[in-house]
Amino acid sequence: MRNILVRGVAAGAIALLSLTACSSERSGGDATATSGSTEAAKGFPANSLIGVALPAKTSENWVLAGDLFTNGLKDAGFQSDVQYAGSSTTVADQQAQISAMTTKGAKVIVIGATDAAQLSTQVEAAKQAGATIIAYDRLIKNTQGVDYYVAYDNFKVGELQGQALLDGMAKKKAKGPYTIELFSGSSDDNNSAVFFDGAMSVLKPKIDSGDVVVGSGQTDIKQTATDGWKAENAQRRMDSLLTSTYGSKTLDGVLSPNDTLARAIITSVKGAGKPLPIVTGQDSEVESVKSIVAGEQYSTINKDTRNLVAQTIQMVKDLQAGKTPEVNDTKSYNNGVKVVPSFLLPPMIVTKDNVVEAYANDPNLAPLTK
Ligand code: BGC
């Protein structure tokens, strides 16, 4: 992948070394990697049951995904069982849902993991019963049982966010140093560290050179994490950062990993009566697209859920027909015990400058940009 090589060169590492390193960077795991699918596809009857276990509805993309899976699987002739985890008992809910899908004889189970590290027992039981497991959007860790991963390129998402933060601040104020704060997602979601690492690959050199200063000094992912991806947790942390660090100091930018948290950060800053910093985001949520058009939130990421679901359903169709599904990455996603063959889609940065073109083909978002 291009970003891996670019990063390797930037870090002064040789390409081979950087390719090896990238596997564990996306996962936090360090196990010896094996790539490729675990078994040859055998095919199954066309009207089989397909299970889809999604996390709690922590952002609009998950809400959209549920409807798209229900309709798309039906149109493709499958029976489907689409479930969401509840917002407080997420892990137990999802474990029970996957077990129920297995009992009902699902041939493929698509999983958007609530907690990357808590599903190995259920996933392995499902495999034992003959199901193929596709990790959707979020990787499942520490199990051989996951066969495929379908997602937008999460590291690239982080890189785009980091670059947007720098660009946005430079547009507002020609010369640094710029003072920023960093937020990351929920630590039980494998994506959170990948987004953060991608962003830090862009920001760290600027922090090291003094062009960018993290006002609070909180640069460790443990300090920046937002439990459960919950808006109230981000808002609370922003409130306390403003009190502790920004009495007289100006905050120029905030790295926010998604739109829900971006809006919580903006609410906090407004509540404190401070000038709005440059704030990044992700997901193209309706309220954030409106905020970008209004000149408040600076950026978001377009990861069109329709394409991600379509790609996943294509994998299901291939498996049904006894074909090996297409993947385009067999290096990046080490889940701790194996490298999971992946199909990665390209994310797109969206700011006020390209908001009209970015959503021209999205019937829900296009009207908001006119
Ligand atoms: C998804 C993001 C989303 C976040 C919170 C992540 O795993 O990739 O798109 O914003 O979860 O729901």
Tab-separated table of C-alpha atoms and ligand atoms in Angstrom:
chain	number	residue	atom	x	y	z
A	1	MET	CA	0.000	0.000	0.000
A	2	ARG	CA	1.186	3.450	-0.893
A	3	ASN	CA	0.845	4.993	2.555
A	4	ILE	CA	2.962	2.300	4.144
A	5	LEU	CA	5.843	2.965	1.783
A	6	VAL	CA	5.525	6.724	2.058
A	7	ARG	CA	5.581	6.442	5.831
A	8	GLY	CA	8.492	4.040	5.756
A	9	VAL	CA	10.523	6.464	3.686
A	10	ALA	CA	9.530	9.398	5.875
A	11	ALA	CA	10.694	7.514	8.938
A	12	GLY	CA	13.950	6.767	7.233
A	13	ALA	CA	13.293	3.042	7.446
A	14	ILE	CA	13.946	0.685	4.608
A	15	ALA	CA	10.814	-0.415	2.782
A	16	LEU	CA	11.061	-4.027	3.865
A	17	LEU	CA	11.311	-3.146	7.518
A	18	SER	CA	8.414	-0.732	7.289
A	19	LEU	CA	6.226	-3.381	5.680
A	20	THR	CA	6.901	-5.725	8.557
A	21	ALA	CA	6.310	-2.998	11.105
A	22	CYS	CA	3.032	-1.887	9.595
A	23	SER	CA	1.313	-5.160	10.352
A	24	SER	CA	1.571	-4.745	14.060
A	25	GLU	CA	0.974	-0.985	13.915
A	26	ARG	CA	-2.556	-1.559	12.658
A	27	SER	CA	-3.318	-4.050	15.371
A	28	GLY	CA	-1.116	-3.527	18.351
A	29	GLY	CA	-0.422	-7.251	18.057
A	30	ASP	CA	3.002	-8.748	17.555
A	31	ALA	CA	2.329	-12.372	16.687
A	32	THR	CA	3.920	-14.033	13.711
A	33	ALA	CA	1.811	-13.330	10.710
A	34	THR	CA	0.284	-15.758	8.275
A	35	SER	CA	-1.653	-14.501	5.312
A	36	GLY	CA	-4.272	-15.911	3.009
A	37	SER	CA	-7.640	-17.500	3.624
A	38	THR	CA	-7.758	-20.403	6.031
A	39	GLU	CA	-9.727	-22.802	3.868
A	40	ALA	CA	-10.916	-23.091	0.292
A	41	ALA	CA	-14.399	-21.761	-0.292
A	42	LYS	CA	-16.927	-24.567	-0.671
A	43	GLY	CA	-20.127	-22.733	-1.508
A	44	PHE	CA	-23.586	-23.066	0.078
A	45	PRO	CA	-27.270	-22.887	-0.942
A	46	ALA	CA	-28.412	-19.582	-2.442
A	47	ASN	CA	-31.126	-18.819	0.129
A	48	SER	CA	-28.960	-19.492	3.190
A	49	LEU	CA	-29.015	-17.418	6.350
A	50	ILE	CA	-26.408	-14.648	6.645
A	51	GLY	CA	-25.877	-13.108	10.100
A	52	VAL	CA	-24.851	-9.493	10.585
A	53	ALA	CA	-23.826	-8.462	14.122
A	54	LEU	CA	-23.281	-4.719	14.412
A	55	PRO	CA	-22.110	-2.668	17.420
A	56	ALA	CA	-24.249	-0.095	19.231
A	57	LYS	CA	-25.416	2.809	17.068
A	58	THR	CA	-22.524	5.084	18.102
A	59	SER	CA	-22.505	6.848	14.742
A	60	GLU	CA	-24.799	7.198	11.727
A	61	ASN	CA	-22.723	4.820	9.609
A	62	TRP	CA	-23.878	1.905	11.769
A	63	VAL	CA	-27.534	2.896	11.415
A	64	LEU	CA	-27.148	3.088	7.638
A	65	ALA	CA	-25.271	-0.217	7.504
A	66	GLY	CA	-28.092	-2.149	9.185
A	67	ASP	CA	-30.689	-1.072	6.622
A	68	LEU	CA	-28.304	-1.574	3.714
A	69	PHE	CA	-27.446	-5.121	4.847
A	70	THR	CA	-31.100	-6.039	5.393
A	71	ASN	CA	-32.125	-4.814	1.934
A	72	GLY	CA	-28.969	-5.823	0.061
A	73	LEU	CA	-28.920	-9.397	1.383
A	74	LYS	CA	-32.632	-9.770	0.598
A	75	ASP	CA	-32.110	-8.479	-2.951
A	76	ALA	CA	-29.275	-11.000	-3.382
A	77	GLY	CA	-31.654	-13.830	-2.413
A	78	PHE	CA	-30.322	-14.550	1.085
A	79	GLN	CA	-32.160	-14.720	4.383
A	80	SER	CA	-30.677	-12.307	6.872
A	81	ASP	CA	-30.488	-11.741	10.602
A	82	VAL	CA	-29.205	-8.220	11.319
A	83	GLN	CA	-28.634	-7.352	14.982
A	84	TYR	CA	-27.233	-4.425	16.948
A	85	ALA	CA	-25.603	-4.541	20.372
A	86	GLY	CA	-27.335	-2.399	22.991
A	87	SER	CA	-25.567	0.718	24.211
A	88	SER	CA	-24.725	-0.428	27.754
A	89	THR	CA	-24.386	-4.243	27.528
A	90	THR	CA	-22.588	-4.192	24.187
A	91	VAL	CA	-20.110	-7.036	24.558
A	92	ALA	CA	-22.479	-9.567	26.134
A	93	ASP	CA	-25.205	-8.660	23.614
A	94	GLN	CA	-22.959	-9.193	20.664
A	95	GLN	CA	-21.537	-12.450	21.993
A	96	ALA	CA	-25.093	-13.798	22.460
A	97	GLN	CA	-26.166	-12.596	19.006
A	98	ILE	CA	-23.249	-14.327	17.271
A	99	SER	CA	-23.958	-17.551	19.176
A	100	ALA	CA	-27.639	-17.388	18.173
A	101	MET	CA	-26.706	-16.849	14.515
A	102	THR	CA	-24.433	-19.895	14.721
A	103	THR	CA	-27.220	-22.013	16.224
A	104	LYS	CA	-29.579	-20.909	13.448
A	105	GLY	CA	-27.040	-22.170	10.895
A	106	ALA	CA	-25.755	-18.902	9.400
A	107	LYS	CA	-23.301	-19.617	6.553
A	108	VAL	CA	-21.547	-16.267	6.852
A	109	ILE	CA	-21.451	-13.997	9.893
A	110	VAL	CA	-20.490	-10.376	9.265
A	111	ILE	CA	-19.303	-8.668	12.452
A	112	GLY	CA	-18.735	-5.009	13.294
A	113	ALA	CA	-17.070	-5.734	16.627
A	114	THR	CA	-18.121	-3.954	19.806
A	115	ASP	CA	-14.911	-5.061	21.477
A	116	ALA	CA	-12.163	-6.336	19.198
A	117	ALA	CA	-10.692	-8.674	21.812
A	118	GLN	CA	-13.814	-10.255	23.316
A	119	LEU	CA	-15.233	-12.334	20.480
A	120	SER	CA	-12.799	-15.182	19.948
A	121	THR	CA	-14.892	-17.859	21.710
A	122	GLN	CA	-18.043	-17.067	19.712
A	123	VAL	CA	-16.163	-16.623	16.433
A	124	GLU	CA	-14.354	-19.932	16.835
A	125	ALA	CA	-17.607	-21.753	17.680
A	126	ALA	CA	-19.218	-20.250	14.563
A	127	LYS	CA	-16.323	-21.430	12.417
A	128	GLN	CA	-16.502	-24.858	13.963
A	129	ALA	CA	-20.158	-24.962	12.881
A	130	GLY	CA	-19.116	-24.144	9.299
A	131	ALA	CA	-19.641	-20.369	9.059
A	132	THR	CA	-17.238	-17.966	7.375
A	133	ILE	CA	-16.457	-14.864	9.444
A	134	ILE	CA	-16.081	-11.428	7.879
A	135	ALA	CA	-14.888	-8.572	10.119
A	136	TYR	CA	-16.722	-5.467	8.941
A	137	ASP	CA	-15.158	-1.994	9.448
A	138	ARG	CA	-13.460	-3.106	12.710
A	139	LEU	CA	-10.929	-5.912	13.012
A	140	ILE	CA	-11.519	-8.837	15.424
A	141	LYS	CA	-8.371	-9.627	17.405
A	142	ASN	CA	-6.561	-12.664	18.755
A	143	THR	CA	-8.398	-15.377	16.844
A	144	GLN	CA	-7.640	-17.543	13.821
A	145	GLY	CA	-11.406	-17.649	13.278
A	146	VAL	CA	-11.729	-14.410	11.315
A	147	ASP	CA	-11.473	-15.128	7.575
A	148	TYR	CA	-11.740	-11.710	5.917
A	149	TYR	CA	-11.739	-8.014	6.766
A	150	VAL	CA	-13.611	-5.343	4.796
A	151	ALA	CA	-13.028	-1.695	5.737
A	152	TYR	CA	-12.012	1.737	4.588
A	153	ASP	CA	-8.244	2.201	4.888
A	154	ASN	CA	-8.165	3.251	8.542
A	155	PHE	CA	-4.530	4.364	8.610
A	156	LYS	CA	-5.200	6.590	5.617
A	157	VAL	CA	-8.231	8.055	7.453
A	158	GLY	CA	-5.880	9.123	10.258
A	159	GLU	CA	-3.330	10.566	7.844
A	160	LEU	CA	-6.038	12.604	6.121
A	161	GLN	CA	-7.290	13.887	9.489
A	162	GLY	CA	-3.791	14.904	10.606
A	163	GLN	CA	-3.113	16.687	7.326
A	164	ALA	CA	-6.507	18.447	7.377
A	165	LEU	CA	-5.769	19.727	10.883
A	166	LEU	CA	-2.453	21.232	9.717
A	167	ASP	CA	-3.969	22.685	6.527
A	168	GLY	CA	-6.936	24.187	8.355
A	169	MET	CA	-4.761	25.870	10.981
A	170	ALA	CA	-2.354	27.219	8.331
A	171	LYS	CA	-5.273	28.746	6.401
A	172	LYS	CA	-6.442	30.590	9.510
A	173	LYS	CA	-3.062	31.690	10.803
A	174	ALA	CA	-0.111	31.784	8.419
A	175	LYS	CA	2.580	31.193	11.026
A	176	GLY	CA	2.869	28.770	13.922
A	177	PRO	CA	3.530	27.511	16.442
A	178	TYR	CA	0.013	26.082	16.600
A	179	THR	CA	-1.521	24.801	19.827
A	180	ILE	CA	-3.652	21.681	19.537
A	181	GLU	CA	-5.348	18.927	21.543
A	182	LEU	CA	-5.660	15.281	20.534
A	183	PHE	CA	-8.690	12.997	20.888
A	184	SER	CA	-8.921	9.325	19.963
A	185	GLY	CA	-11.727	6.765	19.870
A	186	SER	CA	-12.722	3.958	22.202
A	187	SER	CA	-9.827	1.722	23.226
A	188	ASP	CA	-11.843	-1.501	22.691
A	189	ASP	CA	-12.201	-0.647	18.959
A	190	ASN	CA	-9.120	-1.742	16.987
A	191	ASN	CA	-9.675	1.185	14.605
A	192	SER	CA	-9.029	3.788	17.289
A	193	ALA	CA	-5.289	3.168	17.474
A	194	VAL	CA	-4.995	2.852	13.699
A	195	PHE	CA	-6.708	6.226	13.151
A	196	PHE	CA	-4.520	7.776	15.853
A	197	ASP	CA	-1.296	6.281	14.471
A	198	GLY	CA	-2.192	7.523	10.986
A	199	ALA	CA	-2.808	11.047	12.293
A	200	MET	CA	0.327	11.016	14.442
A	201	SER	CA	2.442	9.921	11.464
A	202	VAL	CA	1.631	13.385	10.068
A	203	LEU	CA	1.538	15.397	13.320
A	204	LYS	CA	4.477	13.941	15.256
A	205	PRO	CA	7.213	15.449	13.059
A	206	LYS	CA	5.562	18.863	13.534
A	207	ILE	CA	5.296	18.315	17.289
A	208	ASP	CA	8.937	17.238	17.413
A	209	SER	CA	10.044	20.346	15.514
A	210	GLY	CA	7.989	22.651	17.765
A	211	ASP	CA	5.704	23.885	14.940
A	212	VAL	CA	2.804	22.236	16.736
A	213	VAL	CA	2.387	22.116	20.503
A	214	VAL	CA	-0.049	19.879	22.376
A	215	GLY	CA	-1.170	22.416	24.986
A	216	SER	CA	-2.028	19.924	27.714
A	217	GLY	CA	0.940	17.692	26.950
A	218	GLN	CA	-1.475	14.749	26.600
A	219	THR	CA	-0.133	12.843	23.614
A	220	ASP	CA	-0.455	9.246	24.798
A	221	ILE	CA	-3.412	7.348	23.354
A	222	LYS	CA	-4.405	6.299	26.878
A	223	GLN	CA	-4.845	9.970	27.755
A	224	THR	CA	-6.699	10.866	24.561
A	225	ALA	CA	-9.131	7.896	24.388
A	226	THR	CA	-12.913	8.390	24.415
A	227	ASP	CA	-14.603	5.501	26.152
A	228	GLY	CA	-17.395	3.915	24.096
A	229	TRP	CA	-16.990	6.592	21.396
A	230	LYS	CA	-19.472	8.570	23.522
A	231	ALA	CA	-20.047	12.276	22.897
A	232	GLU	CA	-20.482	13.039	26.596
A	233	ASN	CA	-17.028	11.627	27.381
A	234	ALA	CA	-15.348	13.802	24.741
A	235	GLN	CA	-17.301	16.852	25.883
A	236	ARG	CA	-16.289	16.280	29.500
A	237	ARG	CA	-12.605	15.929	28.596
A	238	MET	CA	-12.720	19.064	26.403
A	239	ASP	CA	-14.412	21.010	29.227
A	240	SER	CA	-11.648	20.044	31.604
A	241	LEU	CA	-8.856	20.784	29.100
A	242	LEU	CA	-10.295	24.252	28.510
A	243	THR	CA	-10.340	24.922	32.234
A	244	SER	CA	-6.900	23.483	32.950
A	245	THR	CA	-4.990	24.795	29.942
A	246	TYR	CA	-6.822	27.479	27.972
A	247	GLY	CA	-7.472	30.285	30.438
A	248	SER	CA	-5.511	32.750	28.311
A	249	LYS	CA	-3.853	30.444	25.766
A	250	THR	CA	-5.465	30.094	22.303
A	251	LEU	CA	-6.448	26.642	21.094
A	252	ASP	CA	-5.823	26.482	17.332
A	253	GLY	CA	-6.903	22.946	16.502
A	254	VAL	CA	-8.361	19.696	17.781
A	255	LEU	CA	-7.780	16.278	16.259
A	256	SER	CA	-11.151	14.553	16.583
A	257	PRO	CA	-11.434	10.981	15.290
A	258	ASN	CA	-15.088	11.249	14.222
A	259	ASP	CA	-18.011	13.580	13.704
A	260	THR	CA	-19.952	12.681	16.847
A	261	LEU	CA	-16.951	13.610	18.979
A	262	ALA	CA	-16.156	16.680	16.824
A	263	ARG	CA	-19.584	18.127	17.552
A	264	ALA	CA	-19.190	17.396	21.272
A	265	ILE	CA	-15.833	19.233	21.234
A	266	ILE	CA	-17.361	22.189	19.383
A	267	THR	CA	-20.245	22.300	21.901
A	268	SER	CA	-17.746	22.381	24.749
A	269	VAL	CA	-15.712	25.220	23.206
A	270	LYS	CA	-18.848	27.244	22.479
A	271	GLY	CA	-20.094	26.653	26.016
A	272	ALA	CA	-16.837	28.068	27.374
A	273	GLY	CA	-17.250	31.131	25.145
A	274	LYS	CA	-13.918	30.536	23.384
A	275	PRO	CA	-13.161	31.022	19.672
A	276	LEU	CA	-13.671	27.842	17.619
A	277	PRO	CA	-10.516	25.908	16.735
A	278	ILE	CA	-10.044	23.845	13.584
A	279	VAL	CA	-11.770	20.511	14.358
A	280	THR	CA	-11.487	17.369	12.234
A	281	GLY	CA	-13.995	14.517	11.993
A	282	GLN	CA	-15.043	11.373	10.176
A	283	ASP	CA	-18.233	9.710	8.860
A	284	SER	CA	-20.030	12.491	6.954
A	285	GLU	CA	-22.820	12.679	9.503
A	286	VAL	CA	-25.722	14.954	8.571
A	287	GLU	CA	-25.159	17.460	11.403
A	288	SER	CA	-21.425	17.621	10.693
A	289	VAL	CA	-21.902	18.181	6.972
A	290	LYS	CA	-24.233	21.079	7.897
A	291	SER	CA	-21.591	22.343	10.339
A	292	ILE	CA	-18.885	22.227	7.631
A	293	VAL	CA	-21.123	24.140	5.219
A	294	ALA	CA	-21.744	26.691	8.011
A	295	GLY	CA	-17.976	27.041	8.559
A	296	GLU	CA	-17.787	25.498	12.045
A	297	GLN	CA	-16.410	21.907	11.882
A	298	TYR	CA	-13.428	22.010	9.515
A	299	SER	CA	-13.358	18.538	7.956
A	300	THR	CA	-14.890	15.099	7.834
A	301	ILE	CA	-14.096	11.882	5.996
A	302	ASN	CA	-16.340	10.397	3.353
A	303	LYS	CA	-16.459	6.628	3.845
A	304	ASP	CA	-19.613	5.898	1.882
A	305	THR	CA	-21.366	3.118	3.809
A	306	ARG	CA	-23.171	2.027	0.641
A	307	ASN	CA	-19.854	0.983	-0.923
A	308	LEU	CA	-18.613	-0.812	2.185
A	309	VAL	CA	-21.807	-2.838	2.527
A	310	ALA	CA	-21.866	-3.578	-1.225
A	311	GLN	CA	-18.275	-4.846	-1.053
A	312	THR	CA	-19.163	-7.082	1.898
A	313	ILE	CA	-22.239	-8.485	0.149
A	314	GLN	CA	-20.060	-9.185	-2.901
A	315	MET	CA	-17.826	-11.295	-0.631
A	316	VAL	CA	-20.879	-13.165	0.649
A	317	LYS	CA	-22.012	-13.835	-2.946
A	318	ASP	CA	-18.561	-15.140	-3.871
A	319	LEU	CA	-18.524	-17.443	-0.853
A	320	GLN	CA	-21.992	-18.711	-1.746
A	321	ALA	CA	-20.813	-19.497	-5.277
A	322	GLY	CA	-17.752	-21.346	-3.961
A	323	LYS	CA	-15.337	-18.653	-5.174
A	324	THR	CA	-12.532	-17.152	-3.115
A	325	PRO	CA	-13.504	-13.517	-2.410
A	326	GLU	CA	-11.265	-10.804	-3.806
A	327	VAL	CA	-8.914	-9.053	-1.366
A	328	ASN	CA	-6.473	-6.221	-2.059
A	329	ASP	CA	-4.321	-6.276	1.077
A	330	THR	CA	-2.667	-9.255	2.733
A	331	LYS	CA	-0.111	-7.364	4.828
A	332	SER	CA	-1.609	-4.633	6.949
A	333	TYR	CA	-4.029	-6.200	9.415
A	334	ASN	CA	-2.326	-8.506	11.878
A	335	ASN	CA	-4.946	-9.380	14.502
A	336	GLY	CA	-2.367	-10.743	16.945
A	337	VAL	CA	-2.382	-14.321	15.635
A	338	LYS	CA	-2.759	-13.942	11.852
A	339	VAL	CA	-2.763	-11.378	9.089
A	340	VAL	CA	-6.361	-11.151	7.985
A	341	PRO	CA	-6.835	-10.914	4.193
A	342	SER	CA	-8.511	-7.558	3.655
A	343	PHE	CA	-10.398	-5.530	1.121
A	344	LEU	CA	-9.642	-1.870	1.864
A	345	LEU	CA	-11.553	0.998	0.262
A	346	PRO	CA	-10.103	4.507	-0.135
A	347	PRO	CA	-11.418	7.204	2.244
A	348	MET	CA	-11.817	10.818	1.089
A	349	ILE	CA	-11.237	14.042	3.006
A	350	VAL	CA	-14.069	16.590	2.853
A	351	THR	CA	-13.822	20.280	3.773
A	352	LYS	CA	-15.951	23.286	2.790
A	353	ASP	CA	-13.788	23.498	-0.356
A	354	ASN	CA	-14.950	20.186	-1.867
A	355	VAL	CA	-18.181	19.481	0.005
A	356	VAL	CA	-20.394	19.933	-3.081
A	357	GLU	CA	-18.452	17.500	-5.291
A	358	ALA	CA	-17.859	15.043	-2.454
A	359	TYR	CA	-21.555	14.379	-1.889
A	360	ALA	CA	-22.865	14.988	-5.403
A	361	ASN	CA	-23.891	11.319	-5.655
A	362	ASP	CA	-25.324	11.009	-2.174
A	363	PRO	CA	-29.076	11.707	-2.206
A	364	ASN	CA	-29.164	12.349	1.578
A	365	LEU	CA	-26.183	14.678	1.795
A	366	ALA	CA	-26.182	16.482	-1.575
A	367	PRO	CA	-29.193	18.716	-0.687
A	368	LEU	CA	-27.341	19.942	2.433
A	369	THR	CA	-24.494	21.330	0.343
A	370	LYS	CA	-26.605	23.473	-2.000
B	1	BGC	C1	-15.696	3.483	12.644
B	1	BGC	C2	-15.963	4.963	12.554
B	1	BGC	C3	-16.944	5.394	13.648
B	1	BGC	C4	-16.570	4.850	15.003
B	1	BGC	C5	-17.615	5.087	16.055
B	1	BGC	C6	-15.248	3.178	14.039
B	1	BGC	O1	-14.875	1.869	14.174
B	1	BGC	O2	-14.707	3.123	11.693
B	1	BGC	O3	-16.454	5.261	11.283
B	1	BGC	O4	-16.978	6.775	13.728
B	1	BGC	O5	-16.326	3.465	14.914
B	1	BGC	O6	-18.844	4.529	15.739
